mmCIF file of C-alpha atoms in Angstrom:
data_model
loop_
_atom_site.group_PDB
_atom_site.id
_atom_site.type_symbol
_atom_site.label_atom_id
_atom_site.label_comp_id
_atom_site.label_asym_id
_atom_site.label_seq_id
_atom_site.Cartn_x
_atom_site.Cartn_y
_atom_site.Cartn_z
ATOM 1 C CA MET M 1163 -0.122 0.169 -0.176
ATOM 2 C CA ASN M 1164 0.863 3.114 -1.197
ATOM 3 C CA GLU M 1165 1.629 5.609 1.984
ATOM 4 C CA GLY M 1166 2.257 9.066 -0.174
ATOM 5 C CA PRO M 1167 5.070 11.464 0.821
ATOM 6 C CA ARG M 1168 5.342 12.019 5.135
ATOM 7 C CA LEU M 1169 5.534 15.494 7.039
ATOM 8 C CA ILE M 1170 8.851 15.811 7.669
ATOM 9 C CA GLY M 1171 9.070 18.927 9.943
ATOM 10 C CA GLU M 1172 6.758 21.520 11.748
ATOM 11 C CA ILE M 1173 3.655 23.087 9.428
ATOM 12 C CA SER M 1174 3.988 26.914 10.226
ATOM 13 C CA ILE M 1175 1.394 29.332 9.510
ATOM 14 C CA ARG M 1176 1.276 32.703 8.374
ATOM 15 C CA LEU M 1177 -0.802 35.746 9.068
ATOM 16 C CA PHE M 1178 -1.047 38.661 7.304
ATOM 17 C CA VAL M 1179 -1.342 41.728 7.513
ATOM 18 C CA ARG M 1180 -2.049 44.798 6.459
ATOM 19 C CA HIS M 1181 2.134 45.949 5.332
ATOM 20 C CA GLY M 1182 3.072 48.280 8.281
ATOM 21 C CA ASP M 1183 1.036 47.176 11.279
ATOM 22 C CA GLN M 1184 4.327 44.022 11.675
ATOM 23 C CA GLN M 1185 5.788 44.809 14.763
ATOM 24 C CA MET M 1186 2.306 46.123 16.089
ATOM 25 C CA ALA M 1187 0.644 42.187 14.879
ATOM 26 C CA MET M 1188 4.208 40.723 16.903
ATOM 27 C CA ASP M 1189 3.476 42.623 19.987
ATOM 28 C CA PHE M 1190 -0.158 42.209 20.429
ATOM 29 C CA TYR M 1191 0.826 38.134 20.174
ATOM 30 C CA GLU M 1192 3.570 38.916 22.106
ATOM 31 C CA ASN M 1193 1.640 40.457 25.302
ATOM 32 C CA VAL M 1194 -1.834 38.388 24.263
ATOM 33 C CA PHE M 1195 -0.864 34.985 23.897
ATOM 34 C CA GLY M 1196 3.049 34.700 24.726
ATOM 35 C CA ALA M 1197 4.897 34.405 21.511
ATOM 36 C CA ARG M 1198 8.503 34.870 20.904
ATOM 37 C CA VAL M 1199 9.964 36.068 17.466
ATOM 38 C CA VAL M 1200 12.633 33.052 16.860
ATOM 39 C CA GLY M 1201 15.689 33.675 15.053
ATOM 40 C CA ARG M 1202 15.680 36.775 12.684
ATOM 41 C CA PRO M 1203 13.176 39.650 11.171
ATOM 42 C CA TYR M 1204 13.024 39.108 7.371
ATOM 43 C CA LEU M 1205 13.870 42.455 6.062
ATOM 44 C CA HIS M 1206 14.116 44.346 3.157
ATOM 45 C CA ASN M 1207 15.938 47.745 2.632
ATOM 46 C CA GLY M 1208 16.344 48.415 6.937
ATOM 47 C CA ALA M 1209 11.881 48.263 7.010
ATOM 48 C CA LEU M 1210 10.527 45.007 8.889
ATOM 49 C CA ILE M 1211 8.503 42.634 6.311
ATOM 50 C CA ALA M 1212 7.791 39.685 8.092
ATOM 51 C CA ALA M 1213 8.625 37.451 11.262
ATOM 52 C CA GLU M 1214 8.493 34.456 13.391
ATOM 53 C CA MET M 1215 7.047 33.770 16.763
ATOM 54 C CA ARG M 1216 6.616 30.243 18.056
ATOM 55 C CA MET M 1217 3.218 29.587 20.121
ATOM 56 C CA GLY M 1218 3.644 26.942 22.728
ATOM 57 C CA ALA M 1219 4.619 24.038 19.814
ATOM 58 C CA SER M 1220 4.074 26.195 17.671
ATOM 59 C CA VAL M 1221 5.051 28.905 14.382
ATOM 60 C CA ILE M 1222 3.014 31.678 13.547
ATOM 61 C CA MET M 1223 4.705 34.061 10.354
ATOM 62 C CA ILE M 1224 3.503 37.679 10.753
ATOM 63 C CA VAL M 1225 3.696 39.330 7.358
ATOM 64 C CA GLY M 1226 2.597 43.045 5.997
ATOM 65 C CA ALA M 1227 0.756 42.161 3.099
ATOM 66 C CA ASN M 1228 2.327 43.559 0.168
ATOM 67 C CA PRO M 1229 0.118 47.025 -0.626
ATOM 68 C CA LYS M 1230 -0.707 46.440 -4.266
ATOM 69 C CA ARG M 1231 -2.294 43.418 -4.106
ATOM 70 C CA ASP M 1232 -4.724 44.937 -0.987
ATOM 71 C CA ALA M 1233 -5.698 46.949 -3.127
ATOM 72 C CA ASP M 1234 -6.149 45.272 -6.291
ATOM 73 C CA ALA M 1235 -7.381 41.951 -5.314
ATOM 74 C CA SER M 1236 -7.162 40.821 -9.579
ATOM 75 C CA LEU M 1237 -3.380 40.541 -8.910
ATOM 76 C CA GLY M 1238 -4.229 37.240 -6.742
ATOM 77 C CA GLY M 1239 -3.519 36.528 -2.379
ATOM 78 C CA PRO M 1240 -2.278 36.533 -0.399
ATOM 79 C CA ARG M 1241 -4.085 39.712 1.045
ATOM 80 C CA SER M 1242 -4.478 40.812 4.241
ATOM 81 C CA VAL M 1243 -7.878 39.979 5.897
ATOM 82 C CA HIS M 1244 -8.837 44.043 6.259
ATOM 83 C CA ALA M 1245 -8.859 44.856 2.300
ATOM 84 C CA ILE M 1246 -10.668 41.437 2.452
ATOM 85 C CA GLY M 1247 -12.859 43.118 4.926
ATOM 86 C CA ALA M 1248 -13.545 39.198 6.562
ATOM 87 C CA THR M 1249 -11.137 35.692 7.556
ATOM 88 C CA PRO M 1250 -12.124 31.805 6.130
ATOM 89 C CA VAL M 1251 -10.124 30.828 9.172
ATOM 90 C CA MET M 1252 -10.447 30.345 12.737
ATOM 91 C CA LEU M 1253 -6.788 30.081 14.635
ATOM 92 C CA ASP M 1254 -7.406 27.710 17.984
ATOM 93 C CA ILE M 1255 -5.290 28.608 20.835
ATOM 94 C CA HIS M 1256 -5.030 26.424 23.900
ATOM 95 C CA VAL M 1257 -4.368 28.702 27.688
ATOM 96 C CA ASP M 1258 -4.124 28.488 30.594
ATOM 97 C CA ASP M 1259 -6.916 30.736 31.437
ATOM 98 C CA VAL M 1260 -9.109 31.852 28.884
ATOM 99 C CA ASP M 1261 -10.516 34.315 30.927
ATOM 100 C CA ARG M 1262 -7.238 36.419 31.920
ATOM 101 C CA VAL M 1263 -6.513 36.401 28.859
ATOM 102 C CA MET M 1264 -9.465 37.523 27.319
ATOM 103 C CA HIS M 1265 -9.528 40.488 29.721
ATOM 104 C CA HIS M 1266 -6.083 40.936 28.691
ATOM 105 C CA ALA M 1267 -6.519 40.803 25.406
ATOM 106 C CA THR M 1268 -9.969 43.133 25.040
ATOM 107 C CA SER M 1269 -7.399 45.663 26.864
ATOM 108 C CA GLU M 1270 -4.916 45.138 24.046
ATOM 109 C CA GLY M 1271 -7.194 46.079 20.979
ATOM 110 C CA GLY M 1272 -8.685 42.712 21.182
ATOM 111 C CA HIS M 1273 -12.422 42.489 20.711
ATOM 112 C CA VAL M 1274 -14.394 39.166 22.379
ATOM 113 C CA ARG M 1275 -16.719 37.492 19.321
ATOM 114 C CA ASN M 1276 -18.395 35.013 21.427
ATOM 115 C CA ALA M 1277 -18.591 35.146 25.102
ATOM 116 C CA VAL M 1278 -16.220 32.530 27.313
ATOM 117 C CA GLU M 1279 -18.198 29.668 28.048
ATOM 118 C CA GLU M 1280 -18.444 26.052 29.439
ATOM 119 C CA LEU M 1281 -18.733 23.941 26.932
ATOM 120 C CA ASP M 1282 -20.773 20.376 28.198
ATOM 121 C CA ASN M 1283 -17.223 18.962 28.082
ATOM 122 C CA GLY M 1284 -15.186 20.701 30.438
ATOM 123 C CA ASP M 1285 -13.300 23.532 28.010
ATOM 124 C CA ARG M 1286 -13.972 27.002 28.832
ATOM 125 C CA VAL M 1287 -14.523 28.691 25.011
ATOM 126 C CA GLY M 1288 -14.234 31.825 23.731
ATOM 127 C CA VAL M 1289 -13.640 34.255 20.540
ATOM 128 C CA LEU M 1290 -11.605 37.125 19.773
ATOM 129 C CA THR M 1291 -10.763 38.829 17.010
ATOM 130 C CA ASP M 1292 -7.782 40.561 17.502
ATOM 131 C CA PRO M 1293 -6.868 44.307 16.128
ATOM 132 C CA PHE M 1294 -5.669 42.543 12.448
ATOM 133 C CA GLY M 1295 -9.084 40.327 11.861
ATOM 134 C CA HIS M 1296 -8.376 36.950 12.256
ATOM 135 C CA LEU M 1297 -10.563 35.130 14.802
ATOM 136 C CA TRP M 1298 -9.117 33.482 17.713
ATOM 137 C CA VAL M 1299 -11.265 30.333 19.503
ATOM 138 C CA VAL M 1300 -9.198 30.978 22.745
ATOM 139 C CA LYS M 1301 -9.235 27.011 24.784
ATOM 140 C CA SER M 1302 -8.985 26.298 28.298
ATOM 141 C CA ARG M 1303 -9.084 22.899 30.339
ATOM 142 C CA ARG M 1304 -10.435 23.262 32.916
ATOM 143 C CA LYS M 1305 -12.040 20.396 34.361
ATOM 144 C CA HIS M 1306 -11.851 16.598 32.918
ATOM 145 C CA LEU M 1307 -15.542 14.273 32.696
ATOM 146 C CA ALA M 1308 -15.784 11.032 33.260
ATOM 147 C CA ALA M 1309 -16.140 8.494 30.241
#
């Protein structure tokens, strides 16, 4: 049986923000989610264009969208969420205290889309829109239910 190709590395997600918002996005993710820059940021003519950040076991690349692509959809993507007007993606993040993280995120410019609630499986979950238009499903495990 052919098993097909095997993943040999980690998967990295690229979050596109409006050109020029890269540092603000990096600061938000560091302050709210504890993300840390890994490696050296990507520069072009001395200006920050992108940086890789580690959030727990995951790597997220924060990238400034090309202003020409943001302005003209016929050029194709990727484009920032602000240029599109919505996002088709939700990012799940597991944290130690969803209530604290959601509160802190709103004080840093995020907006609550769905208030924190406890699910039947014991998770506490809320949905946050960050200042850059990305949706985050913020979760923490409160208790383990009997099987």
